[in-house]
mmCIF file of C-alpha atoms in Angstrom:
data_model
loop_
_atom_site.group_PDB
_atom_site.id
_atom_site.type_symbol
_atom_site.label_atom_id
_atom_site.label_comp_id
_atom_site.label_asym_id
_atom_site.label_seq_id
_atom_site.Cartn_x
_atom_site.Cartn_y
_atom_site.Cartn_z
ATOM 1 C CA UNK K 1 0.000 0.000 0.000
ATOM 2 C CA UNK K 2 1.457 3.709 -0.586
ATOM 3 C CA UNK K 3 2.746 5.646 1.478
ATOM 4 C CA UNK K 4 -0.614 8.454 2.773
ATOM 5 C CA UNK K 5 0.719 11.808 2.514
ATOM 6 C CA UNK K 6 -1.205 15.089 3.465
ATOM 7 C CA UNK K 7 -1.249 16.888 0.435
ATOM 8 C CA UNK K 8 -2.044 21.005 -0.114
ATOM 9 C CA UNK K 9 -5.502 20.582 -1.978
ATOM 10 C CA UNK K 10 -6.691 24.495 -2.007
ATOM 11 C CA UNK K 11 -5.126 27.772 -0.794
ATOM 12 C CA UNK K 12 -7.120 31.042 0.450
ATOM 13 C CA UNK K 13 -6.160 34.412 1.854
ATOM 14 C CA UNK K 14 -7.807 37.381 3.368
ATOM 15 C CA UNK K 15 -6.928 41.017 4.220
ATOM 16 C CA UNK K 16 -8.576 43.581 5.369
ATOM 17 C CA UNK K 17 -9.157 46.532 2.890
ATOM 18 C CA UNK K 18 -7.859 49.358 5.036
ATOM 19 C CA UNK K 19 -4.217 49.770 4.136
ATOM 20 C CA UNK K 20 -1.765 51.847 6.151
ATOM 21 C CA UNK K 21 1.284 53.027 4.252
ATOM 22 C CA UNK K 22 4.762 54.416 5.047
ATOM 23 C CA UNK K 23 3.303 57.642 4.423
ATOM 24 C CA UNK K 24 0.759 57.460 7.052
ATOM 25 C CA UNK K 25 2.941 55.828 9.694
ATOM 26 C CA UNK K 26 5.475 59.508 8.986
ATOM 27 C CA UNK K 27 2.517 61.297 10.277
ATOM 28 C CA UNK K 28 2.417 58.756 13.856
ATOM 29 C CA UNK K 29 6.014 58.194 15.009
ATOM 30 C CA UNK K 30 9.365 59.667 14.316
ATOM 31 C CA UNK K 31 10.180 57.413 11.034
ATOM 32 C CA UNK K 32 10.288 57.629 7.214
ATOM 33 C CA UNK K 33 9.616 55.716 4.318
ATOM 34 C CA UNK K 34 13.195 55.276 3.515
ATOM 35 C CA UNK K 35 14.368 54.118 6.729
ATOM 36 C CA UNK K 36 11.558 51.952 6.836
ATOM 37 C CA UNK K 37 12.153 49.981 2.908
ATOM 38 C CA UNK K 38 15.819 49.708 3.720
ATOM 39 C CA UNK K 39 15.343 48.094 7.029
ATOM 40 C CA UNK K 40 12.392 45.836 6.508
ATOM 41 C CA UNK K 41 11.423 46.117 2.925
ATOM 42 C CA UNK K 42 7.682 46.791 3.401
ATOM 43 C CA UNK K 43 5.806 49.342 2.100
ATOM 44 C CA UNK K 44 2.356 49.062 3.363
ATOM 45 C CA UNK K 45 0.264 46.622 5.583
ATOM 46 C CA UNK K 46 -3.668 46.138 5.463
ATOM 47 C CA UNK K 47 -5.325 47.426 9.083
ATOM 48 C CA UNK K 48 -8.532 45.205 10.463
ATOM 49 C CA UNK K 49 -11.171 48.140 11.490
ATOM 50 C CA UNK K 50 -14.001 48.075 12.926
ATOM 51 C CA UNK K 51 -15.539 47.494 16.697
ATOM 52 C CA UNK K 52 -15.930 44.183 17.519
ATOM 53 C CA UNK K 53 -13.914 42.670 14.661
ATOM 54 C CA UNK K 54 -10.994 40.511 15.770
ATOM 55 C CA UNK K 55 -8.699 37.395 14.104
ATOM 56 C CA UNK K 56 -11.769 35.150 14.067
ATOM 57 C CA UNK K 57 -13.741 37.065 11.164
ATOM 58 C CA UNK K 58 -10.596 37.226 8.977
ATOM 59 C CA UNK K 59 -9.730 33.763 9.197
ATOM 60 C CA UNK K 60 -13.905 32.920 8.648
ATOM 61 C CA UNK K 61 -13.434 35.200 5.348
ATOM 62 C CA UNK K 62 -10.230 33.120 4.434
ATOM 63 C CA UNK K 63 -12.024 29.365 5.792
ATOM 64 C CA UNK K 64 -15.715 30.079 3.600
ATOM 65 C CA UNK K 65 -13.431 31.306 0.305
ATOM 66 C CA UNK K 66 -11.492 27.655 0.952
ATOM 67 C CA UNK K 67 -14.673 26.047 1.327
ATOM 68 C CA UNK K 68 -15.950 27.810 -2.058
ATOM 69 C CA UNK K 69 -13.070 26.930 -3.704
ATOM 70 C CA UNK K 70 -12.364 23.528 -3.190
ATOM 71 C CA UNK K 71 -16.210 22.522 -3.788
ATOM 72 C CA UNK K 72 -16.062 21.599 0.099
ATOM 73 C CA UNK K 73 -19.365 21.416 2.659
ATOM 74 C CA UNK K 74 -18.868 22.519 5.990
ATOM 75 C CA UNK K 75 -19.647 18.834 6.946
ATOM 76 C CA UNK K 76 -17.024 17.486 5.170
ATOM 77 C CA UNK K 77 -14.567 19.011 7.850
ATOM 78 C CA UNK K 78 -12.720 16.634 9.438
ATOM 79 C CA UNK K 79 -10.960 19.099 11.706
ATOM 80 C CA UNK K 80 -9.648 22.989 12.201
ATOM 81 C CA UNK K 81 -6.372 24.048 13.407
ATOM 82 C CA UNK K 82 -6.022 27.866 13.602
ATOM 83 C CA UNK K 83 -2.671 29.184 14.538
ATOM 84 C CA UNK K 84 -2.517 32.573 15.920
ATOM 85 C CA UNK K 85 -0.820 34.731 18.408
ATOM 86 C CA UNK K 86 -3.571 37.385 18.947
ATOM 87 C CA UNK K 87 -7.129 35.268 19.837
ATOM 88 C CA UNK K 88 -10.414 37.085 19.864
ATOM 89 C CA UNK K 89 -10.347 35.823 23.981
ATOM 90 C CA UNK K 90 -8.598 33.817 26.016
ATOM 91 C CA UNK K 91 -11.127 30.955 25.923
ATOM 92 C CA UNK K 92 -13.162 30.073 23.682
ATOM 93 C CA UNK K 93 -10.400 29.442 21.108
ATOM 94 C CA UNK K 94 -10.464 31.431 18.313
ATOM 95 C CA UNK K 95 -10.812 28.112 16.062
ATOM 96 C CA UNK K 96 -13.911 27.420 17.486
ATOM 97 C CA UNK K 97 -14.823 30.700 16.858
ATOM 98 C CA UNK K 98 -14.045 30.130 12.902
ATOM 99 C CA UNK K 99 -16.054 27.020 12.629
ATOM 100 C CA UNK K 100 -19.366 28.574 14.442
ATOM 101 C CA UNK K 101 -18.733 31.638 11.571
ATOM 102 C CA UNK K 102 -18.491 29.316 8.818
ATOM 103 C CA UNK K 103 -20.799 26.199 9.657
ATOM 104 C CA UNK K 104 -18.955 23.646 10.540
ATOM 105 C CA UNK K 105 -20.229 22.066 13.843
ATOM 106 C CA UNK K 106 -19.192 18.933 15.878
ATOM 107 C CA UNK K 107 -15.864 18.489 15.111
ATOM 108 C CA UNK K 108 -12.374 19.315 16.315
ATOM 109 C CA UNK K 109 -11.575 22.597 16.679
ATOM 110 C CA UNK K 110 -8.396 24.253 18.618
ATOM 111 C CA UNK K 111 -5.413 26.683 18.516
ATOM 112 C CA UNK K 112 -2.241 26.766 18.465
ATOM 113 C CA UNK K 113 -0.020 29.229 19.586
ATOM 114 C CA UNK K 114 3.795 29.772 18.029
ATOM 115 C CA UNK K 115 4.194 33.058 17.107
ATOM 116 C CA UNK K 116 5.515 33.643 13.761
ATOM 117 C CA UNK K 117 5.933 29.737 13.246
ATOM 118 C CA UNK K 118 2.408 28.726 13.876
ATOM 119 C CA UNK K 119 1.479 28.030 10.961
ATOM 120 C CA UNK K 120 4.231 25.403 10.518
ATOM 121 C CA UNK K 121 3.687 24.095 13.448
ATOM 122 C CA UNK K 122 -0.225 23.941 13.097
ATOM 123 C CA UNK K 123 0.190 22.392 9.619
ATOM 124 C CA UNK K 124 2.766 19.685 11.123
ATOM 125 C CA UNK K 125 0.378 18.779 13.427
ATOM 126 C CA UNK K 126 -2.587 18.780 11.144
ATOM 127 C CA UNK K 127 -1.106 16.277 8.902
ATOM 128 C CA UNK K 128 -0.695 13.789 11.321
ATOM 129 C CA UNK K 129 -4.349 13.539 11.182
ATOM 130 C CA UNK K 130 -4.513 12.582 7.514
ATOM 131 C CA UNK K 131 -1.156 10.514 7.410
ATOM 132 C CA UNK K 132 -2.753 7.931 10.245
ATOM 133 C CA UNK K 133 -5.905 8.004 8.119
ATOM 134 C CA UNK K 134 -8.075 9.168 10.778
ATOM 135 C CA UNK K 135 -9.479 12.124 8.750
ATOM 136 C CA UNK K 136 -9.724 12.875 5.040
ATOM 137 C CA UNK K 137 -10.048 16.737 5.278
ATOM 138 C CA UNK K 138 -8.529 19.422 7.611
ATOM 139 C CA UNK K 139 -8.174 23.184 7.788
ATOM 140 C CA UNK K 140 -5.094 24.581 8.588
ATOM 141 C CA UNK K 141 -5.668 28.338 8.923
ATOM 142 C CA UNK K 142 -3.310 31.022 10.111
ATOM 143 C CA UNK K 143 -4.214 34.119 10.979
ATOM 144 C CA UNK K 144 -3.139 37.313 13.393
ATOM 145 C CA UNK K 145 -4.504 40.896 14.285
ATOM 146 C CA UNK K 146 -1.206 42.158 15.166
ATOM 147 C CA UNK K 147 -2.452 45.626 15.006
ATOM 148 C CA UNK K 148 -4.305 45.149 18.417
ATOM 149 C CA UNK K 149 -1.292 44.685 20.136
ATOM 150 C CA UNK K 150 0.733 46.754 18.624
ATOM 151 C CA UNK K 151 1.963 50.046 20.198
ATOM 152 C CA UNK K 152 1.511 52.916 17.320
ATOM 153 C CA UNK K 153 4.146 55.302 19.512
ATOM 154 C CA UNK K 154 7.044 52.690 19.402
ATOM 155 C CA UNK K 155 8.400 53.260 15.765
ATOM 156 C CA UNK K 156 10.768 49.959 16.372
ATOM 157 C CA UNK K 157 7.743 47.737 16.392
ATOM 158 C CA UNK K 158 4.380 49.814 14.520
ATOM 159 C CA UNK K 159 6.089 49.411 11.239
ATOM 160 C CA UNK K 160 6.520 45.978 11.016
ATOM 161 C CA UNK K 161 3.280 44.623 11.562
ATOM 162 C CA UNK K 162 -0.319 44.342 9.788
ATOM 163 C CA UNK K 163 -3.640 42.252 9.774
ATOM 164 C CA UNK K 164 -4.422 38.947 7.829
ATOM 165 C CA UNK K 165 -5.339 35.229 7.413
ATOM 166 C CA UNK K 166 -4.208 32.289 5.054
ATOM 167 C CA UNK K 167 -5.873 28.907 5.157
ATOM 168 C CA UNK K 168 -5.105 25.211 3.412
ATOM 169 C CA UNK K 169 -7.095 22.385 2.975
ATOM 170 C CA UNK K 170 -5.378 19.332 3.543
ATOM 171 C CA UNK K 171 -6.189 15.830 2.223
ATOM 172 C CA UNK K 172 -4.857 12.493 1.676
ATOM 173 C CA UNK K 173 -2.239 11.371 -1.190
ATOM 174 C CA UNK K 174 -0.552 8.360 -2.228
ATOM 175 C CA UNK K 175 1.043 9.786 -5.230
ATOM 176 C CA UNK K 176 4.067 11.066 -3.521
ATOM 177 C CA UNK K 177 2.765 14.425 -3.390
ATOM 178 C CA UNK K 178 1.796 16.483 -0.287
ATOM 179 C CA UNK K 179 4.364 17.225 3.123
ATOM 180 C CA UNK K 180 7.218 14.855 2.922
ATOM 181 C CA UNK K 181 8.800 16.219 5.877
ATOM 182 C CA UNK K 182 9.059 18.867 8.849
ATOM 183 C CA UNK K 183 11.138 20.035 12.097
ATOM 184 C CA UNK K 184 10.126 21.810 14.824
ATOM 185 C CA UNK K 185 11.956 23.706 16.988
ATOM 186 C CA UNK K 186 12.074 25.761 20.134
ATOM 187 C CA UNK K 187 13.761 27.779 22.917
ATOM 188 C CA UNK K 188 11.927 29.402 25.780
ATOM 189 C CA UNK K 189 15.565 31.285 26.543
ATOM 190 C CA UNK K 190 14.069 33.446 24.313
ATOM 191 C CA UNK K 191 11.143 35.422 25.919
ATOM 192 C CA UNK K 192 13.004 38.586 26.940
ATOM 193 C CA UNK K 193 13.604 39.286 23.285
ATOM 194 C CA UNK K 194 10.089 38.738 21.995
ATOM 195 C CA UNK K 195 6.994 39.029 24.040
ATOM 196 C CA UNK K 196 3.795 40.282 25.345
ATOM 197 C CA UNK K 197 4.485 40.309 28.999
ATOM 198 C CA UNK K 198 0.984 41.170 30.250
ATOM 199 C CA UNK K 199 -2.560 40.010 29.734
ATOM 200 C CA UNK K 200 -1.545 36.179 31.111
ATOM 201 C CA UNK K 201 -1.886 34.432 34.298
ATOM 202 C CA UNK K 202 1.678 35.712 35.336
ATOM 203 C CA UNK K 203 0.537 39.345 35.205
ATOM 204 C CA UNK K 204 -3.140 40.024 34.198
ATOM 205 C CA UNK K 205 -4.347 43.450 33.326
ATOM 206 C CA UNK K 206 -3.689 46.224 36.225
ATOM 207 C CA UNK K 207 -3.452 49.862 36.050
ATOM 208 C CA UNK K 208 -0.044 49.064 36.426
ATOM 209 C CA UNK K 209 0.734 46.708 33.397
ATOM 210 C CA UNK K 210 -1.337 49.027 31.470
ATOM 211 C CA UNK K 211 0.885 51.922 32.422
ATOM 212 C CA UNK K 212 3.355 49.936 31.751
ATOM 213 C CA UNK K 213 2.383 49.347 28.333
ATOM 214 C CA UNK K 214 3.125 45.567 28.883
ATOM 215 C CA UNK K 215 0.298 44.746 26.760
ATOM 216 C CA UNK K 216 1.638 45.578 23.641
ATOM 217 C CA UNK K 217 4.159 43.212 21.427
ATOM 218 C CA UNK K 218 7.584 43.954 22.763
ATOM 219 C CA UNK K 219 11.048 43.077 20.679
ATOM 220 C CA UNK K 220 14.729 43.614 21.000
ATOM 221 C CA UNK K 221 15.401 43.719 17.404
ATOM 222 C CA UNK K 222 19.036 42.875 17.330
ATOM 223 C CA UNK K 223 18.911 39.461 19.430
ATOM 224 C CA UNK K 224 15.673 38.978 17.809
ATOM 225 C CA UNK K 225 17.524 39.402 13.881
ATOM 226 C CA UNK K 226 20.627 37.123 15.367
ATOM 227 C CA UNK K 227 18.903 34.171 16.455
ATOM 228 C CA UNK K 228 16.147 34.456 13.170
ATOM 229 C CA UNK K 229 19.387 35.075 10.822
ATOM 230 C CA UNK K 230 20.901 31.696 12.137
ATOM 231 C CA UNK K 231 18.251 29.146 13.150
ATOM 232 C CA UNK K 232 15.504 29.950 10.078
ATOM 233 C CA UNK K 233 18.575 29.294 7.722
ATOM 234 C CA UNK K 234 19.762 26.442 9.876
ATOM 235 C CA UNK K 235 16.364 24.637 9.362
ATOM 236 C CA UNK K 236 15.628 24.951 5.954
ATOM 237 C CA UNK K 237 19.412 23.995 5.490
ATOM 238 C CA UNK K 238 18.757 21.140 7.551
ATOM 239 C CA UNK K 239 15.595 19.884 5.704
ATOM 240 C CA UNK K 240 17.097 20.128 2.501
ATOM 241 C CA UNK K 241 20.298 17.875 3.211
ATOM 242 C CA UNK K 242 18.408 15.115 5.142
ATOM 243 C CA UNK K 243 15.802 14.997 1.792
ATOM 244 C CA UNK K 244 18.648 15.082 -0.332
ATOM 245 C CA UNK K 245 17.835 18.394 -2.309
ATOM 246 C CA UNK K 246 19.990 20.794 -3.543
ATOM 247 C CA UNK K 247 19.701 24.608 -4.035
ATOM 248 C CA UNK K 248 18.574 23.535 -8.033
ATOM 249 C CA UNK K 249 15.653 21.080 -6.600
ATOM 250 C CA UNK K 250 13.695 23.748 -4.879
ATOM 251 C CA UNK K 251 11.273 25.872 -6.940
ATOM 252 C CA UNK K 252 10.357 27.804 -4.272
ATOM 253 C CA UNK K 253 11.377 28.803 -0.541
ATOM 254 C CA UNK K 254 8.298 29.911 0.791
ATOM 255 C CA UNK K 255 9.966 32.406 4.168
ATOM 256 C CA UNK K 256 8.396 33.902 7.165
ATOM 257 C CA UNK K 257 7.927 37.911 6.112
ATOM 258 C CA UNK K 258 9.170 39.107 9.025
ATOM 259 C CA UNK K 259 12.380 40.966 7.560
ATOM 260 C CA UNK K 260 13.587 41.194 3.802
ATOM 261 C CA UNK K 261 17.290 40.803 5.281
ATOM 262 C CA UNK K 262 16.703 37.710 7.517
ATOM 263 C CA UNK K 263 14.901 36.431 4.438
ATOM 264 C CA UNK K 264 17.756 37.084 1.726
ATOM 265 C CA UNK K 265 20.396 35.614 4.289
ATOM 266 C CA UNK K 266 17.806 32.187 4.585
ATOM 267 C CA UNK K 267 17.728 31.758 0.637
ATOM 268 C CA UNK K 268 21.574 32.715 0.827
ATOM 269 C CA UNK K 269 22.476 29.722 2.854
ATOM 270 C CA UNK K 270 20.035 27.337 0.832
ATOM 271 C CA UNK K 271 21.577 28.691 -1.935
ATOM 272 C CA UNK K 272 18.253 29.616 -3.818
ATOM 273 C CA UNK K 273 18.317 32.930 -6.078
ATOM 274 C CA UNK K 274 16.025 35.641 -4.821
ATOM 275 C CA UNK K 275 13.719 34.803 -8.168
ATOM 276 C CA UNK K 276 12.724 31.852 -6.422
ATOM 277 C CA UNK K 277 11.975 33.638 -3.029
ATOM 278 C CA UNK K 278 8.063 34.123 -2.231
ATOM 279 C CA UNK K 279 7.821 38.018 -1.435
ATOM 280 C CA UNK K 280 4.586 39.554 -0.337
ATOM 281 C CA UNK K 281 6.409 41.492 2.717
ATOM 282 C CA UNK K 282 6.355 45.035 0.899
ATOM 283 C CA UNK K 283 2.259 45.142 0.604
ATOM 284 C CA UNK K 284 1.235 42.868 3.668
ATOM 285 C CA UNK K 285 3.913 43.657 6.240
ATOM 286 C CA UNK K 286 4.510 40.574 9.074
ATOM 287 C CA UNK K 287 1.119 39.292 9.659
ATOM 288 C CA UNK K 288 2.743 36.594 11.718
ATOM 289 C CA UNK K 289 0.936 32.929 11.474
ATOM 290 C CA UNK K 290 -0.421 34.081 8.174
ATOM 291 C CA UNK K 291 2.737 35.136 6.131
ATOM 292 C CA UNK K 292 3.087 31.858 4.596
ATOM 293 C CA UNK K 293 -0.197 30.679 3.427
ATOM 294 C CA UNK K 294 -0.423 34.228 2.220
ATOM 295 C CA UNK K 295 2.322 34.177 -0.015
ATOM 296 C CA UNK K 296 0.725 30.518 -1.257
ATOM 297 C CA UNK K 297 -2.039 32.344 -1.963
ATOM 298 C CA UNK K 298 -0.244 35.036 -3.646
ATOM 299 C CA UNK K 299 1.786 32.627 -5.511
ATOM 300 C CA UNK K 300 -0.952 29.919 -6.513
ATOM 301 C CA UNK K 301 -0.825 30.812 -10.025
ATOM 302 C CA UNK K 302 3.073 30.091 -10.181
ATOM 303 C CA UNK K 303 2.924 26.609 -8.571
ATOM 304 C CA UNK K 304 3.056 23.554 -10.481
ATOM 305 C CA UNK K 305 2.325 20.283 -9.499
ATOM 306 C CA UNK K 306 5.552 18.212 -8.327
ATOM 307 C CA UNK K 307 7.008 21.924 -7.396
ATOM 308 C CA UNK K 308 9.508 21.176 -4.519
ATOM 309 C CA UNK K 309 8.711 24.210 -1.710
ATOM 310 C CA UNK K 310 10.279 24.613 1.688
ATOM 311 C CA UNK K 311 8.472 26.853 3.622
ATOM 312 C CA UNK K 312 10.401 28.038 6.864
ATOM 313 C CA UNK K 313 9.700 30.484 9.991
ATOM 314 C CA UNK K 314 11.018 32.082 13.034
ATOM 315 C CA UNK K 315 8.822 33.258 15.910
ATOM 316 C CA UNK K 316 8.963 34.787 19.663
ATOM 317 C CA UNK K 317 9.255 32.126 22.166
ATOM 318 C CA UNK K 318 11.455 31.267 20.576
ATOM 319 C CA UNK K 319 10.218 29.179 18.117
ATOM 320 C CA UNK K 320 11.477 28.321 14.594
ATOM 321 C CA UNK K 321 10.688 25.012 12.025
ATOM 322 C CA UNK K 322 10.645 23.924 8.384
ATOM 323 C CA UNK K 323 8.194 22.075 5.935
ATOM 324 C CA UNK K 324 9.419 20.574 2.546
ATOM 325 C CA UNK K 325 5.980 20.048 0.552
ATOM 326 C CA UNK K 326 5.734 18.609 -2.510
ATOM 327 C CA UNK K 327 2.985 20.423 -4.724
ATOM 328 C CA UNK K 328 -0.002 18.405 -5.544
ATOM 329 C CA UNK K 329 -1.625 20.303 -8.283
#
């Protein structure tokens, strides 16, 4: 019997319509469009507005255009795995959330929660589920509203981040095609350089942490560059050599947006040309768990099936992993 593989089988994005540009960001914090391109290489970043409105009804916009797409009924769902840093609440998960928004009822439905990895480590986890042949369809969604923890006075952080959602269907294969392999890594060393320090159960919300400002996103972008520099190119090196691929074999490295410089140094090291680098960073920004099914959906028309893609990510915690796929239409 063949090997069962959990193959891509549809791609879908979402982002909000409000964009925020360089321009407008001039007008906020002491910072220019110049300084910004050379440092980060965005350009603009789409904004989620509106009361009320949180990650949950992007990634339902992203889910029901999957759905529509792929010629899927809600009660085909298997299972949903969103991935996101910034839930609507604490509990209920934000997943569950998704499903209510989109129809799908009585099934599986959680989070998970690795920063700017998530979404590798949600869709590592999700394809365990078709590999064993317990389920034959599952949504992998990633999604973040990064602008509501963002702090719009601290120019090292507001520039970096905007709003969106990216979600795959996954299904079985036994033509070779689908996720052939992944790694997932982590060091919690790393919380003093990335974090949201309040809004947890080791400091909820006082007048304090709110003075504070402890519930916005916090970074310290040099350690934060050095370790993503280093272990995002370590993994997708280290994927490639155990699969035996070379630099040639790869149609596409499919990279975290978090930075166009920690991205040019990952294909550097894989030794990929920058022609076969998915971009989307200058018009989206980091939207953390949903940079990379973003680009996928940005990219759809350019895949091919058999394309060899190795999608990799770095992400507060820290957290870091890699996913060689093999496209399956």
């Amino acid at each position: 019997m063949s090997q069962i593989r959990a193959a891509i089988t549809g791609i879908q994005g979402y982002v909000p319509d409000y964009i925020l540009t360089n321009a407008e960001l001039e007008k906020m914090v002491d910072t220019n469009d110049e300084w910004i391109t050379a440092r980060t290489g965005i350009k603009e970043r789409h904004i989620l507005k509106g009361e009320g409105l949180g990650t949950s009804h992007m990634a339902a916009e992203a889910v029901q255009g999957l759905l529509t797409k792929t010629h899927t009924a809600p009660e085909e769902v298997d299972l949903l795995i969103c991935a996101t840093t910034t839930p609507d609440f604490i509990f209920p998960s934000t997943a569950n959330l998704i499903c209510d928004m989109v129809g799908i009822k009585s099934i599986g439905s959680f989070d998970i929660q690795a920063a700017c990895s998530g979404f590798v480590y949600a869709l590592t986890v999700g394809s365990q589920f078709i590999e064993t042949g317990k389920y034959k369809k599952v949504i992998v969604v990633g999604a973040d509203k990064m602008s509501a923890i963002v702090d719009y006075t601290d120019r090292t952080t507001c520039v970096l981040f905007g709003d969106g959602a990216g979600a795959v269907m996954l299904e079985p294969n036994t033509e070779g095609f689908g996720i052939i392999d992944s790694i997932i890594r982590s060091d919690g060393a790393g919380q003093p350089f990335l974090n949201q320090k309040a809004g947890g159960s080791r400091y909820p919300p006082t007048h304090e942490t709110i003075d504070k400002r402890w519930h916005y996103a916090y970074q310290d972008g040099p350690s934060v560059f050095k370790f993503a520099v280093t272990n995002m190119a370590d993994v997708a090196a280290e994927i490639m050599e155990r699969n035996h691929l070379t630099g040639d074999d790869v149609a596409w490295l499919v990279p975290h947006q978090a930075n166009k410089r920690i991205i040019s140094a990952t294909a550097n090291r894989m030794k990929v040309g920058m022609d076969k680098v998915m971009l989307n960073i200058q018009k989206y920004g980091n939207t953390t768990a949903a940079t990379i099914p973003l680009c996928l959906w940005d990219y759809e028309s350019q895949l091919n099936k058999g394309d060899n893609l190795i999608l990799a990510a770095f992400g507060g915690g820290f957290t870091w992993g890699s996913v060689y796929v093999k496209w399956g239409y």
